[in-house]
Amino acid sequence: MKTSNLIYVALASVMMCACSLDEYPYGFYSEENFFKTDADALSATNYIYDAINYIEYSRAIVFLGDMNTDVMYPKGDAKSANKELDGWKAATFKTNTTLYNFYKYSYITINRANSVIENVAVMKDLDQAIKNQYVGEAYFMRAYSYFNLARNFGRVPMHLSPVRKLDEATVGAAGTLDEVWNQIFADLDKAIELTGIYTAPVTGRTDRIAAYSLASIGYLYLASAKESGTPQYVDMSFDVDDYYAKAVEYAGHVVDDPAQTTYGFDPNLLDIYDVEKPTGPEHIFLMSMDRTGKSEGQYSKISKMYIPYIAGGTIYLKQGDTDVLIPSHDGWSEYCTDVTFYDSFPAGDLRHDWLFCSTVYDATGAVTAAYPGKLSYPFCRKFIDPQYVGDKTSTKPFLIRYSEVALTYAEAAGPTDKAYALVNFIRHRAGLADLAAGMTTAQFREAVRQERVYELAFEGKGCYDLRRLNKLHTDITAAKEQGLTAEEMVFYPIPSLETDLNPYID
């Protein structure tokens, strides 16, 4: 592979090989012979999103967002890196390969976004509206990547232009958390300024509503973290009430603006997780895996991870409270449901009754396995593809859902009429009664946070909620058993493959 038609990501995240750039390509089109046509600009924009579809990144969403909490556990012969995360083996985190891959692909995404921001913005023959959309999406993806890096690693190196040479990769970490988060919000404001709203959502792509959504989630994250006394966040310079207000403001553009008609609640709980409906109203940002893809990352095996191994063939699942059966492949038992969590749902909660499977059937409707018994755990069925082809499915991580933004608005706003209405819609859809009226702000926020636990289960959100609320060290069994402190758990260390090669970070 020649450097004349590729440029290479030279970020510290790629320096693991300790070799020349010519020997470690990451497939960027050369800026000398690319960015000439409309098709080039679109390809470069799509290429940004492609980086988060790598299996090492998409699976890390679960390992960093759910597996390391008490809602899930890995199978007995899981990879050591994932067992270390589940068990909070802090001494191993510097060399943990799952953490490294998440870190690496985040910076690959950032570098690709920087390339679009720098190059597409100055293309002369590209329609201005199209140019703005592509550059705006690049700003969003840069913000999204730093958002995830900041929540996991804290003060990270900030790259705001493409890295083309090795010496450009070795920059120091941001001086403060404020610096990182201020850049995230600045990028999201640029995305809001430049992008439009897709009247017909494009699966795997983002628009202005996605930027409003992520900004609201970020402002709530910081406000609640500082208010909860979470280490390092308490030293940030913003005002808590101001950031709660900003969370309401930005989320309001999504859930409280009559002109916004593209996204909304899906009234049918099962339709949210129907792989044939990726452009349903809930899906503000969704990955683009499809069973027709040629390699993993283009297609998905996510469903295999959640389903227990039963018999190696086709299994059948009931749809809700009907007798309709849908097929699925058997699984690998990688993401095992903690039964204590499964048993904690309120009685009659359809998110328990419909979105977990405790019984599987054959094509005639006869029971083939049940929990407890041959079925080793009740498994999450948010990720099921009845049209699977071998191991290939169209199941996708749910990155931003409308319901998450609604709960973000409600938590930030407190017990207003609008906030109550949003939460109660989610509860009614799940078959539950209204929240109790007349709550204080503290009581209401706690109720909303509990609603998040059940609504967003297994969507990669749980650990971050515990972290921002300063509960990682008190609510996770592995942490309590080891006596880990809030300071020890607030961030993972930057991987040693980075720090060993970059003298400016430690």
Short mmCIF file of C-alpha atoms in Angstrom, two decimals:
data_model
loop_
_atom_site.label_atom_id
_atom_site.label_comp_id
_atom_site.label_asym_id
_atom_site.label_seq_id
_atom_site.Cartn_x
_atom_site.Cartn_y
_atom_site.Cartn_z
CA MET A 1 0.00 0.00 0.00
CA LYS A 2 1.64 3.24 -1.16
CA THR A 3 1.61 6.61 0.53
CA SER A 4 0.85 8.31 -2.80
CA ASN A 5 -2.79 7.34 -2.51
CA LEU A 6 -3.22 7.15 1.27
CA ILE A 7 -2.41 9.26 4.27
CA TYR A 8 -2.04 7.63 7.64
CA VAL A 9 -3.36 8.36 11.08
CA ALA A 10 -0.30 9.26 13.12
CA LEU A 11 -2.09 9.78 16.38
CA ALA A 12 -0.59 8.40 19.55
CA SER A 13 -3.44 5.89 19.40
CA VAL A 14 -1.81 4.33 16.36
CA MET A 15 1.75 4.31 17.64
CA MET A 16 1.40 0.90 19.22
CA CYS A 17 3.51 -0.66 16.48
CA ALA A 18 6.53 1.60 17.09
CA CYS A 19 7.17 1.50 13.35
CA SER A 20 7.19 3.95 10.47
CA LEU A 21 3.98 5.45 9.17
CA ASP A 22 4.55 3.77 5.83
CA GLU A 23 4.19 0.44 7.62
CA TYR A 24 0.96 1.20 9.53
CA PRO A 25 -1.74 2.51 7.21
CA TYR A 26 -5.17 3.51 8.43
CA GLY A 27 -6.70 4.25 5.06
CA PHE A 28 -7.15 8.00 4.78
CA TYR A 29 -7.45 9.33 1.25
CA SER A 30 -4.60 11.63 0.37
CA GLU A 31 -5.51 15.28 0.55
CA GLU A 32 -3.42 15.83 -2.59
CA ASN A 33 -5.61 13.75 -4.88
CA PHE A 34 -8.87 13.68 -2.97
CA PHE A 35 -11.50 16.26 -1.92
CA LYS A 36 -12.08 17.20 -5.56
CA THR A 37 -15.71 16.23 -6.14
CA ASP A 38 -19.08 15.99 -4.40
CA ALA A 39 -18.60 12.23 -4.23
CA ASP A 40 -15.23 12.69 -2.54
CA ALA A 41 -16.77 14.92 0.13
CA LEU A 42 -19.56 12.42 0.80
CA SER A 43 -17.12 9.49 0.94
CA ALA A 44 -14.90 11.34 3.41
CA THR A 45 -17.91 12.14 5.60
CA ASN A 46 -19.14 8.55 5.58
CA TYR A 47 -15.60 7.46 6.41
CA ILE A 48 -15.80 9.32 9.72
CA TYR A 49 -18.73 7.19 10.83
CA ASP A 50 -17.06 4.02 9.58
CA ALA A 51 -14.47 4.16 12.36
CA ILE A 52 -17.01 3.62 15.15
CA ASN A 53 -18.40 0.57 13.36
CA TYR A 54 -15.22 -1.40 14.03
CA ILE A 55 -16.16 -4.35 16.22
CA GLU A 56 -13.56 -3.41 18.84
CA TYR A 57 -15.30 -0.05 19.29
CA SER A 58 -18.93 -1.16 19.02
CA ARG A 59 -18.43 -3.94 21.53
CA ALA A 60 -16.57 -1.60 23.88
CA ILE A 61 -19.80 0.43 24.13
CA VAL A 62 -21.21 -2.47 26.15
CA PHE A 63 -18.04 -3.26 28.07
CA LEU A 64 -17.60 0.35 29.23
CA GLY A 65 -21.28 1.17 29.64
CA ASP A 66 -22.92 -1.99 31.02
CA MET A 67 -20.58 -4.94 31.59
CA ASN A 68 -18.71 -3.06 34.32
CA THR A 69 -21.92 -2.62 36.35
CA ASP A 70 -24.07 -5.11 38.24
CA VAL A 71 -26.66 -5.48 35.45
CA MET A 72 -24.50 -7.85 33.43
CA TYR A 73 -21.52 -10.17 33.71
CA PRO A 74 -19.23 -11.91 31.17
CA LYS A 75 -19.21 -15.64 30.50
CA GLY A 76 -16.70 -17.78 32.34
CA ASP A 77 -14.22 -18.09 29.47
CA ALA A 78 -14.51 -14.46 28.29
CA LYS A 79 -11.40 -12.58 27.24
CA SER A 80 -9.27 -11.46 30.16
CA ALA A 81 -9.60 -7.78 29.19
CA ASN A 82 -13.36 -7.93 29.57
CA LYS A 83 -13.19 -9.83 32.83
CA GLU A 84 -10.82 -7.17 34.15
CA LEU A 85 -13.33 -4.44 33.30
CA ASP A 86 -16.20 -6.37 34.86
CA GLY A 87 -14.17 -6.98 38.03
CA TRP A 88 -12.74 -3.45 38.20
CA LYS A 89 -9.18 -4.82 38.28
CA ALA A 90 -7.66 -1.34 38.31
CA ALA A 91 -4.06 -2.57 38.26
CA THR A 92 -4.63 -4.00 34.78
CA PHE A 93 -6.36 -1.03 33.17
CA LYS A 94 -3.23 0.58 31.72
CA THR A 95 -2.73 -2.47 29.51
CA ASN A 96 -6.37 -3.41 28.96
CA THR A 97 -6.89 -4.05 25.26
CA THR A 98 -10.60 -3.17 25.28
CA LEU A 99 -9.81 0.25 26.74
CA TYR A 100 -7.00 0.70 24.26
CA ASN A 101 -9.18 -0.12 21.26
CA PHE A 102 -11.89 2.27 22.42
CA TYR A 103 -9.28 5.00 22.86
CA LYS A 104 -7.64 4.25 19.50
CA TYR A 105 -10.78 4.24 17.39
CA SER A 106 -12.02 7.41 19.05
CA TYR A 107 -8.93 9.20 17.79
CA ILE A 108 -9.19 7.64 14.36
CA THR A 109 -12.71 9.11 14.22
CA ILE A 110 -11.38 12.49 15.37
CA ASN A 111 -8.66 12.54 12.73
CA ARG A 112 -11.11 11.70 9.97
CA ALA A 113 -13.47 14.40 11.23
CA ASN A 114 -10.62 16.93 11.31
CA SER A 115 -9.78 16.08 7.71
CA VAL A 116 -13.36 16.82 6.59
CA ILE A 117 -13.53 20.03 8.64
CA GLU A 118 -10.31 21.32 7.11
CA ASN A 119 -10.78 20.18 3.52
CA VAL A 120 -14.49 20.12 2.71
CA ALA A 121 -14.97 23.60 4.14
CA VAL A 122 -12.75 25.07 1.40
CA MET A 123 -13.98 23.02 -1.56
CA LYS A 124 -14.91 25.56 -4.25
CA ASP A 125 -17.38 23.66 -6.40
CA LEU A 126 -19.48 22.05 -3.70
CA ASP A 127 -22.96 23.41 -3.01
CA GLN A 128 -22.80 25.49 0.18
CA ALA A 129 -25.71 23.72 1.89
CA ILE A 130 -24.17 20.30 1.22
CA LYS A 131 -20.77 21.57 2.34
CA ASN A 132 -22.27 22.87 5.59
CA GLN A 133 -24.03 19.56 6.25
CA TYR A 134 -20.88 17.48 5.82
CA VAL A 135 -18.69 19.81 7.88
CA GLY A 136 -21.37 20.03 10.54
CA GLU A 137 -21.52 16.26 10.78
CA ALA A 138 -17.74 16.20 11.15
CA TYR A 139 -17.96 18.66 14.04
CA PHE A 140 -20.60 16.43 15.63
CA MET A 141 -18.46 13.31 15.31
CA ARG A 142 -15.42 15.08 16.75
CA ALA A 143 -17.56 16.20 19.69
CA TYR A 144 -19.06 12.73 20.07
CA SER A 145 -15.61 11.14 20.21
CA TYR A 146 -14.27 13.63 22.75
CA PHE A 147 -17.49 13.24 24.76
CA ASN A 148 -16.79 9.53 25.11
CA LEU A 149 -13.08 10.01 25.73
CA ALA A 150 -13.75 12.64 28.40
CA ARG A 151 -16.24 10.49 30.28
CA ASN A 152 -13.84 7.55 30.34
CA PHE A 153 -10.37 9.08 30.53
CA GLY A 154 -10.87 12.67 31.68
CA ARG A 155 -8.20 15.06 30.42
CA VAL A 156 -7.12 13.69 27.07
CA PRO A 157 -4.95 15.09 24.24
CA MET A 158 -6.86 17.53 22.04
CA HIS A 159 -6.32 17.25 18.28
CA LEU A 160 -8.20 19.95 16.37
CA SER A 161 -6.49 19.56 13.00
CA PRO A 162 -5.48 16.51 10.97
CA VAL A 163 -2.39 14.63 12.10
CA ARG A 164 -0.16 14.02 9.12
CA LYS A 165 3.24 13.45 10.71
CA LEU A 166 4.39 11.41 13.67
CA ASP A 167 5.61 14.39 15.67
CA GLU A 168 2.14 15.95 15.46
CA ALA A 169 0.71 13.01 17.39
CA THR A 170 2.64 13.56 20.60
CA VAL A 171 0.81 16.40 22.27
CA GLY A 172 0.05 16.75 25.94
CA ALA A 173 -3.26 16.14 27.63
CA ALA A 174 -5.67 19.04 28.07
CA GLY A 175 -4.81 21.16 31.07
CA THR A 176 -8.27 20.93 32.63
CA LEU A 177 -11.55 19.12 32.21
CA ASP A 178 -13.08 22.50 31.37
CA GLU A 179 -10.85 22.71 28.29
CA VAL A 180 -12.04 19.33 27.00
CA TRP A 181 -15.72 19.95 27.64
CA ASN A 182 -15.69 23.52 26.35
CA GLN A 183 -14.37 22.17 23.05
CA ILE A 184 -17.10 19.52 22.97
CA PHE A 185 -19.82 22.13 23.41
CA ALA A 186 -18.18 24.49 20.89
CA ASP A 187 -18.11 21.70 18.31
CA LEU A 188 -21.74 20.85 18.95
CA ASP A 189 -22.73 24.50 18.54
CA LYS A 190 -20.93 24.48 15.17
CA ALA A 191 -22.78 21.30 14.23
CA ILE A 192 -26.08 22.95 15.17
CA GLU A 193 -25.18 26.04 13.12
CA LEU A 194 -24.19 24.09 10.00
CA THR A 195 -26.44 21.04 9.81
CA GLY A 196 -30.10 20.76 8.98
CA ILE A 197 -32.70 18.26 10.13
CA TYR A 198 -33.16 15.18 7.99
CA THR A 199 -36.89 14.99 7.33
CA ALA A 200 -36.21 11.37 6.42
CA PRO A 201 -33.51 10.22 8.87
CA VAL A 202 -30.42 8.62 7.36
CA THR A 203 -29.36 5.56 9.34
CA GLY A 204 -25.81 5.96 10.61
CA ARG A 205 -25.70 9.72 9.97
CA THR A 206 -26.44 12.69 12.22
CA ASP A 207 -28.18 16.03 11.90
CA ARG A 208 -28.97 19.14 13.94
CA ILE A 209 -31.25 17.25 16.34
CA ALA A 210 -28.44 14.83 17.16
CA ALA A 211 -26.23 17.81 18.04
CA TYR A 212 -28.89 19.36 20.26
CA SER A 213 -29.37 15.96 21.89
CA LEU A 214 -25.72 15.30 22.63
CA ALA A 215 -25.24 18.82 23.99
CA SER A 216 -28.17 18.36 26.38
CA ILE A 217 -26.81 15.01 27.55
CA GLY A 218 -23.40 16.60 28.11
CA TYR A 219 -24.72 19.55 30.11
CA LEU A 220 -26.78 17.23 32.31
CA TYR A 221 -23.77 14.96 32.78
CA LEU A 222 -21.61 17.80 34.08
CA ALA A 223 -24.30 19.48 36.19
CA SER A 224 -25.20 16.27 38.00
CA ALA A 225 -21.55 15.23 38.39
CA LYS A 226 -20.56 18.47 40.06
CA GLU A 227 -23.71 18.55 42.19
CA SER A 228 -23.02 14.95 43.29
CA GLY A 229 -19.48 15.75 44.36
CA THR A 230 -17.89 13.48 41.76
CA PRO A 231 -14.08 13.81 42.01
CA GLN A 232 -12.47 16.17 39.49
CA TYR A 233 -15.87 17.36 38.24
CA VAL A 234 -16.34 19.31 41.46
CA ASP A 235 -13.32 21.43 40.46
CA MET A 236 -14.77 22.53 37.13
CA SER A 237 -15.64 26.20 36.76
CA PHE A 238 -19.27 26.19 35.61
CA ASP A 239 -22.38 26.88 37.68
CA VAL A 240 -24.52 23.77 38.31
CA ASP A 241 -27.87 25.52 37.91
CA ASP A 242 -26.68 27.17 34.70
CA TYR A 243 -25.76 23.81 33.20
CA TYR A 244 -29.05 22.24 34.25
CA ALA A 245 -30.74 25.14 32.47
CA LYS A 246 -28.61 24.57 29.36
CA ALA A 247 -29.56 20.89 29.37
CA VAL A 248 -33.22 21.92 29.39
CA GLU A 249 -32.63 24.50 26.65
CA TYR A 250 -30.85 22.13 24.27
CA ALA A 251 -33.12 19.15 24.98
CA GLY A 252 -36.09 21.48 24.50
CA HIS A 253 -35.19 21.85 20.83
CA VAL A 254 -35.75 18.09 20.56
CA VAL A 255 -38.73 17.38 22.84
CA ASP A 256 -40.46 20.74 23.26
CA ASP A 257 -40.41 22.36 19.81
CA PRO A 258 -43.58 21.94 17.68
CA ALA A 259 -41.52 22.55 14.55
CA GLN A 260 -39.43 19.44 15.24
CA THR A 261 -41.52 16.64 13.75
CA THR A 262 -38.87 14.19 12.54
CA TYR A 263 -38.20 12.51 15.89
CA GLY A 264 -40.48 11.55 18.75
CA PHE A 265 -41.68 8.74 20.95
CA ASP A 266 -42.44 5.45 19.30
CA PRO A 267 -45.71 4.36 20.94
CA ASN A 268 -44.89 0.68 20.41
CA LEU A 269 -42.15 -0.66 22.68
CA LEU A 270 -41.19 -3.53 20.40
CA ASP A 271 -41.03 -1.32 17.30
CA ILE A 272 -38.13 0.62 18.84
CA TYR A 273 -36.01 -2.52 18.61
CA ASP A 274 -37.27 -3.78 15.24
CA VAL A 275 -34.24 -3.98 12.95
CA GLU A 276 -36.50 -3.34 9.96
CA LYS A 277 -37.38 0.11 11.37
CA PRO A 278 -34.02 1.87 11.82
CA THR A 279 -35.54 5.21 10.80
CA GLY A 280 -38.30 5.01 13.39
CA PRO A 281 -38.98 8.18 15.38
CA GLU A 282 -36.87 7.11 18.37
CA HIS A 283 -33.62 6.78 16.47
CA ILE A 284 -31.71 10.05 16.57
CA PHE A 285 -28.29 8.39 16.17
CA LEU A 286 -27.95 4.75 15.28
CA MET A 287 -25.06 2.77 13.84
CA SER A 288 -25.37 1.57 10.27
CA MET A 289 -24.57 -2.16 10.41
CA ASP A 290 -26.56 -4.25 7.95
CA ARG A 291 -26.67 -8.00 7.36
CA THR A 292 -25.74 -7.44 3.68
CA GLY A 293 -22.29 -6.17 4.63
CA LYS A 294 -19.22 -8.12 3.57
CA SER A 295 -17.22 -7.94 6.79
CA GLU A 296 -17.99 -7.65 10.49
CA GLY A 297 -18.43 -3.99 11.27
CA GLN A 298 -20.43 -3.62 8.07
CA TYR A 299 -22.71 -6.32 9.46
CA SER A 300 -23.27 -7.06 13.14
CA LYS A 301 -23.00 -10.03 15.48
CA ILE A 302 -24.32 -8.11 18.48
CA SER A 303 -27.30 -10.42 18.94
CA LYS A 304 -24.97 -13.42 19.30
CA MET A 305 -23.42 -11.73 22.32
CA TYR A 306 -26.64 -11.46 24.34
CA ILE A 307 -28.25 -14.84 23.60
CA PRO A 308 -27.15 -17.90 25.59
CA TYR A 309 -25.87 -20.97 23.82
CA ILE A 310 -28.80 -23.38 23.68
CA ALA A 311 -28.45 -25.91 20.88
CA GLY A 312 -26.53 -24.22 18.09
CA GLY A 313 -29.50 -23.79 15.75
CA THR A 314 -32.55 -21.61 15.19
CA ILE A 315 -34.60 -20.62 18.21
CA TYR A 316 -38.00 -18.90 18.33
CA LEU A 317 -39.16 -16.07 20.57
CA LYS A 318 -42.64 -14.80 21.37
CA GLN A 319 -43.54 -11.25 20.41
CA GLY A 320 -44.76 -9.39 23.46
CA ASP A 321 -47.88 -10.97 24.96
CA THR A 322 -48.91 -12.58 21.68
CA ASP A 323 -48.36 -16.11 20.39
CA VAL A 324 -46.51 -14.80 17.34
CA LEU A 325 -43.10 -16.46 17.07
CA ILE A 326 -40.05 -14.92 15.44
CA PRO A 327 -36.82 -16.79 14.66
CA SER A 328 -33.36 -15.97 15.87
CA HIS A 329 -30.01 -17.69 15.80
CA ASP A 330 -28.52 -19.25 18.90
CA GLY A 331 -25.92 -17.26 20.85
CA TRP A 332 -22.51 -17.25 22.47
CA SER A 333 -23.48 -16.30 26.06
CA GLU A 334 -21.06 -13.35 26.07
CA TYR A 335 -23.29 -10.74 27.79
CA CYS A 336 -25.07 -12.48 30.67
CA THR A 337 -27.96 -10.80 32.48
CA ASP A 338 -27.55 -10.46 36.23
CA VAL A 339 -30.64 -12.09 37.69
CA THR A 340 -30.81 -9.65 40.61
CA PHE A 341 -31.18 -6.84 38.09
CA TYR A 342 -33.74 -8.83 36.09
CA ASP A 343 -35.79 -9.37 39.24
CA SER A 344 -35.64 -5.68 40.23
CA PHE A 345 -38.11 -4.38 37.61
CA PRO A 346 -41.49 -3.20 38.87
CA ALA A 347 -44.27 -5.74 38.50
CA GLY A 348 -45.95 -5.47 35.10
CA ASP A 349 -43.10 -3.52 33.48
CA LEU A 350 -43.17 -4.49 29.81
CA ARG A 351 -39.49 -3.64 29.52
CA HIS A 352 -39.00 -6.72 31.70
CA ASP A 353 -41.78 -8.88 30.29
CA TRP A 354 -41.23 -8.13 26.59
CA LEU A 355 -37.57 -7.16 26.28
CA PHE A 356 -36.10 -10.10 28.15
CA CYS A 357 -36.59 -13.73 27.17
CA SER A 358 -36.89 -16.40 29.83
CA THR A 359 -38.35 -18.99 27.44
CA VAL A 360 -37.45 -20.04 23.91
CA TYR A 361 -39.46 -22.24 21.56
CA ASP A 362 -39.20 -24.36 18.44
CA ALA A 363 -41.08 -23.60 15.23
CA THR A 364 -44.20 -25.38 16.48
CA GLY A 365 -44.38 -23.34 19.66
CA ALA A 366 -43.09 -26.08 21.96
CA VAL A 367 -40.77 -24.92 24.72
CA THR A 368 -37.14 -25.89 24.06
CA ALA A 369 -35.45 -24.07 26.96
CA ALA A 370 -36.48 -21.92 29.87
CA TYR A 371 -34.95 -20.05 32.79
CA PRO A 372 -34.28 -21.38 35.35
CA GLY A 373 -33.21 -24.59 33.68
CA LYS A 374 -31.61 -25.18 30.31
CA LEU A 375 -31.64 -21.44 29.63
CA SER A 376 -28.77 -20.20 31.80
CA TYR A 377 -30.09 -16.65 32.20
CA PRO A 378 -32.99 -14.51 30.93
CA PHE A 379 -31.46 -12.66 27.99
CA CYS A 380 -31.96 -9.18 26.57
CA ARG A 381 -33.80 -9.26 23.24
CA LYS A 382 -33.34 -5.62 22.23
CA PHE A 383 -30.88 -6.93 19.65
CA ILE A 384 -32.71 -9.54 17.56
CA ASP A 385 -32.76 -9.94 13.77
CA PRO A 386 -35.33 -12.48 12.52
CA GLN A 387 -33.88 -12.13 9.01
CA TYR A 388 -30.35 -13.04 10.08
CA VAL A 389 -28.06 -14.67 7.54
CA GLY A 390 -25.78 -17.09 9.34
CA ASP A 391 -23.95 -14.92 11.89
CA LYS A 392 -24.80 -11.73 10.00
CA THR A 393 -27.44 -9.40 11.42
CA SER A 394 -28.61 -5.80 11.14
CA THR A 395 -28.66 -5.28 14.93
CA LYS A 396 -27.13 -1.94 15.90
CA PRO A 397 -26.08 -0.11 19.07
CA PHE A 398 -28.60 2.58 20.04
CA LEU A 399 -26.36 5.64 20.45
CA ILE A 400 -28.98 8.38 21.02
CA ARG A 401 -32.68 7.67 21.39
CA TYR A 402 -35.47 10.20 21.70
CA SER A 403 -36.47 8.66 25.04
CA GLU A 404 -32.99 9.31 26.43
CA VAL A 405 -33.28 12.98 25.48
CA ALA A 406 -36.76 13.12 27.03
CA LEU A 407 -35.37 11.73 30.28
CA THR A 408 -32.46 14.17 30.05
CA TYR A 409 -34.90 17.07 29.76
CA ALA A 410 -36.99 15.76 32.66
CA GLU A 411 -34.06 15.23 35.01
CA ALA A 412 -32.61 18.65 34.28
CA ALA A 413 -35.94 20.50 34.44
CA GLY A 414 -37.26 18.91 37.61
CA PRO A 415 -40.98 18.40 38.32
CA THR A 416 -42.54 20.65 35.67
CA ASP A 417 -45.68 19.69 33.77
CA LYS A 418 -43.65 19.00 30.63
CA ALA A 419 -41.13 16.86 32.49
CA TYR A 420 -43.88 14.82 34.12
CA ALA A 421 -45.58 14.32 30.75
CA LEU A 422 -42.39 13.02 29.13
CA VAL A 423 -41.61 10.55 31.90
CA ASN A 424 -45.19 9.39 32.16
CA PHE A 425 -45.33 8.66 28.42
CA ILE A 426 -42.35 6.34 28.82
CA ARG A 427 -43.93 4.70 31.84
CA HIS A 428 -47.30 4.24 30.12
CA ARG A 429 -45.58 2.64 27.13
CA ALA A 430 -43.98 0.23 29.59
CA GLY A 431 -47.36 -0.55 31.15
CA LEU A 432 -46.79 1.43 34.35
CA ALA A 433 -48.79 4.11 36.14
CA ASP A 434 -47.88 7.80 36.37
CA LEU A 435 -45.14 9.00 38.68
CA ALA A 436 -46.47 10.28 41.99
CA ALA A 437 -47.50 13.93 41.75
CA GLY A 438 -46.09 16.69 43.95
CA MET A 439 -42.48 15.53 44.15
CA THR A 440 -39.68 17.86 45.16
CA THR A 441 -36.92 18.49 42.64
CA ALA A 442 -34.62 16.03 44.39
CA GLN A 443 -37.32 13.36 44.55
CA PHE A 444 -38.29 13.85 40.93
CA ARG A 445 -34.71 13.69 39.68
CA GLU A 446 -34.14 10.48 41.60
CA ALA A 447 -37.30 8.99 40.08
CA VAL A 448 -36.16 9.95 36.59
CA ARG A 449 -32.74 8.43 37.21
CA GLN A 450 -34.38 5.18 38.25
CA GLU A 451 -36.49 5.29 35.09
CA ARG A 452 -33.28 5.56 33.07
CA VAL A 453 -32.01 2.33 34.61
CA TYR A 454 -34.89 0.34 33.14
CA GLU A 455 -35.53 2.31 29.95
CA LEU A 456 -31.91 2.39 28.79
CA ALA A 457 -30.80 -1.02 30.08
CA PHE A 458 -28.09 -2.66 27.96
CA GLU A 459 -27.74 0.42 25.73
CA GLY A 460 -24.36 1.41 27.17
CA LYS A 461 -25.56 4.12 29.58
CA GLY A 462 -25.54 2.57 33.05
CA CYS A 463 -21.93 2.99 34.12
CA TYR A 464 -21.88 6.63 33.03
CA ASP A 465 -24.96 7.39 35.11
CA LEU A 466 -23.31 5.85 38.17
CA ARG A 467 -20.12 7.76 37.46
CA ARG A 468 -21.76 11.16 37.12
CA LEU A 469 -23.81 10.56 40.28
CA ASN A 470 -20.68 9.54 42.21
CA LYS A 471 -22.05 6.04 42.84
CA LEU A 472 -19.55 3.78 41.10
CA HIS A 473 -17.69 3.03 44.32
CA THR A 474 -20.88 2.48 46.35
CA ASP A 475 -23.16 0.65 43.91
CA ILE A 476 -20.89 -1.82 42.12
CA THR A 477 -20.21 -5.05 43.97
CA ALA A 478 -16.68 -5.55 42.62
CA ALA A 479 -15.69 -2.04 43.74
CA LYS A 480 -17.10 -2.49 47.24
CA GLU A 481 -15.35 -5.85 47.64
CA GLN A 482 -12.01 -4.27 46.78
CA GLY A 483 -12.58 -1.07 48.73
CA LEU A 484 -12.09 1.12 45.66
CA THR A 485 -12.68 4.83 46.15
CA ALA A 486 -14.52 7.39 44.04
CA GLU A 487 -11.16 8.92 43.09
CA GLU A 488 -9.89 5.57 41.84
CA MET A 489 -12.97 4.94 39.71
CA VAL A 490 -13.79 8.32 38.24
CA PHE A 491 -11.60 7.75 35.17
CA TYR A 492 -9.68 4.96 33.51
CA PRO A 493 -5.96 5.65 32.97
CA ILE A 494 -4.85 6.52 29.46
CA PRO A 495 -3.54 3.23 27.98
CA SER A 496 0.16 2.52 28.41
CA LEU A 497 0.56 2.01 24.66
CA GLU A 498 -0.08 5.76 24.48
CA THR A 499 1.82 6.98 27.50
CA ASP A 500 4.90 4.85 26.77
CA LEU A 501 5.30 6.50 23.37
CA ASN A 502 4.13 10.01 24.19
CA PRO A 503 6.37 11.83 26.68
CA TYR A 504 3.76 14.57 27.12
CA ILE A 505 1.12 12.41 28.82
CA ASP A 506 1.38 10.10 31.81
#
